[in-house]
Amino acid sequence: MGYISIQINKAKGSADTGASDHIERKTVPKNADPTRTHLNRELVKFPDGVTDRTEAISHRIRTAGIRRKITPDQVRAIRIVLSGTHEYLMRVQEEGRLDEWCADNLQWLHRTFGQENTVSAVLHMDEHTPHIHATVVPIVTGERRKARKKQADGKRQYRKKADTVRLCADDVLTREKLVSYHDSYAEAMAKYGLQRGVRGSEARHITTAQYYRDLKRRTGELEANVQQLQTEQRQAEQQLDDVRKEIKSEKLEAAKTEAKAALVAKVGSLLGGNKLKTEREKLQQRISALESHNGELVRYIEIMEREHKEERTKFNEYMDKIQRYFPYVEKLLPLIDFCRNTLKFSERVIQELCKLKQVRLKGDFYSPEFNRKFRDENAAFSFEEDKNRKGHYHICVNDIPLVQWFRQKAYGWRNGLGIASTKQGKELKI
């Protein structure tokens, strides 16, 4: 049997932007495979006008009917990572049941935290094991847990409405509920051969950074062991050479000139001695072991080089197909960087634009030329081919180039402030 993996963390502050950048791949971690990032997908449809996870969190809080003021340090979202044993999830993928697994995870999230509270769920396929990053806004109803405790202690001073809508992560993440989440998730995943871990186990999850630190440490230890074995081999070979030189030492040569019988006796005594014979056997055994280990290392290096060569060949074939069948992709790369770094578009929006589709957005859009943001409630962004330069593309808004659109926005903004443009510069109308 494999085991489920469920990690739950709080996200404080007005926007969980760091996690959003990771989940939406605005920042790509070192352990992700860029050639598989296109397999990642959003499992929850955003409401109209909402384009990414951060906006989805704000939209849920804004439309939930909360009357009480939300403090800056209050928990606005809960991050949940759902996965399982690597071998079992790879088997699910190979059997073509990945969509079914995603649907069961989504049903468990809706059943456990509420469909409206589950504002985002993203499947990541570009890391070692498939997993889902879910985002839950802790909207609850009913009186506060602390208020019920005060009433049980006889300290209740007043009574609030039982159906009050509140943002309260503490009510969602009690110790009892965390245990029940693991139990119910294990039941939902049992059909895939996954079960709950042992209750009360001292095993703890480690962070990705800790995993790579441990891996680097173990690799360093392995390299040190190899170097030690090589040193021992050289020492053993040196000892063997010393023994051979000792056999041909000057004492034996001098004894040979004195008497043949003495030489035979001396050589027989030297070669037949148990101590020397034992040492030679030990050295031979050690050398054989070192040669065998070196052979294994050589085979391992050859396998790694062969696999690396195969991966490089596949990558070159992959790039050749892109350049052959999608020649415009290379021309879109500067536009993609501008959309990601300057306009702050989500990966999903950029993917739609790269399909040469028109995407309507609302929000504040930054212009480097005017060093300010301009608001628009229904801007139609698209990648269009430059009519004057075949094979080149530029960003258009409402079918006009982005630079021209920003200048129209700036002109309207200046007129609204009463600023007129003159040949000498800008002049304020009084």
mmCIF file of N, CA, C and O in Angstrom, residues 394-397 399-406:
data_model
loop_
_atom_site.group_PDB
_atom_site.id
_atom_site.type_symbol
_atom_site.label_atom_id
_atom_site.label_comp_id
_atom_site.label_asym_id
_atom_site.label_seq_id
_atom_site.Cartn_x
_atom_site.Cartn_y
_atom_site.Cartn_z
ATOM 1 N N HIS A 394 3.696 42.060 -32.169
ATOM 2 C CA HIS A 394 3.648 43.042 -31.091
ATOM 3 C C HIS A 394 2.335 42.897 -30.331
ATOM 4 O O HIS A 394 1.384 42.265 -30.796
ATOM 5 N N ILE A 395 2.302 43.502 -29.141
ATOM 6 C CA ILE A 395 1.114 43.424 -28.291
ATOM 7 C C ILE A 395 0.114 44.486 -28.726
ATOM 8 O O ILE A 395 0.481 45.665 -28.898
ATOM 9 N N CYS A 396 -1.136 44.081 -28.920
ATOM 10 C CA CYS A 396 -2.200 45.026 -29.285
ATOM 11 C C CYS A 396 -3.272 45.036 -28.197
ATOM 12 O O CYS A 396 -3.520 44.040 -27.516
ATOM 13 N N VAL A 397 -3.907 46.195 -28.030
ATOM 14 C CA VAL A 397 -5.041 46.346 -27.133
ATOM 15 C C VAL A 397 -6.165 46.998 -27.922
ATOM 16 O O VAL A 397 -5.981 48.088 -28.490
ATOM 17 N N ASP A 399 -7.164 46.138 -30.763
ATOM 18 C CA ASP A 399 -6.721 46.133 -32.158
ATOM 19 C C ASP A 399 -5.768 47.263 -32.509
ATOM 20 O O ASP A 399 -5.552 47.555 -33.698
ATOM 21 N N ILE A 400 -5.182 47.960 -31.512
ATOM 22 C CA ILE A 400 -4.155 48.969 -31.790
ATOM 23 C C ILE A 400 -2.918 48.613 -30.977
ATOM 24 O O ILE A 400 -3.031 47.968 -29.927
ATOM 25 N N PRO A 401 -1.717 48.995 -31.436
ATOM 26 C CA PRO A 401 -0.488 48.659 -30.690
ATOM 27 C C PRO A 401 -0.544 49.168 -29.260
ATOM 28 O O PRO A 401 -1.126 50.209 -28.964
ATOM 29 N N LEU A 402 0.099 48.420 -28.357
ATOM 30 C CA LEU A 402 0.069 48.743 -26.931
ATOM 31 C C LEU A 402 0.639 50.131 -26.658
ATOM 32 O O LEU A 402 0.111 50.876 -25.830
ATOM 33 N N VAL A 403 1.721 50.510 -27.341
ATOM 34 C CA VAL A 403 2.313 51.836 -27.119
ATOM 35 C C VAL A 403 1.318 52.934 -27.450
ATOM 36 O O VAL A 403 1.158 53.900 -26.699
ATOM 37 N N GLN A 404 0.613 52.779 -28.584
ATOM 38 C CA GLN A 404 -0.381 53.788 -28.985
ATOM 39 C C GLN A 404 -1.546 53.824 -28.000
ATOM 40 O O GLN A 404 -2.062 54.896 -27.656
ATOM 41 N N TRP A 405 -1.936 52.640 -27.504
ATOM 42 C CA TRP A 405 -3.046 52.577 -26.540
ATOM 43 C C TRP A 405 -2.681 53.285 -25.237
ATOM 44 O O TRP A 405 -3.474 54.028 -24.676
ATOM 45 N N PHE A 406 -1.440 53.082 -24.759
ATOM 46 C CA PHE A 406 -0.998 53.768 -23.557
ATOM 47 C C PHE A 406 -0.974 55.286 -23.765
ATOM 48 O O PHE A 406 -1.311 56.059 -22.854
#
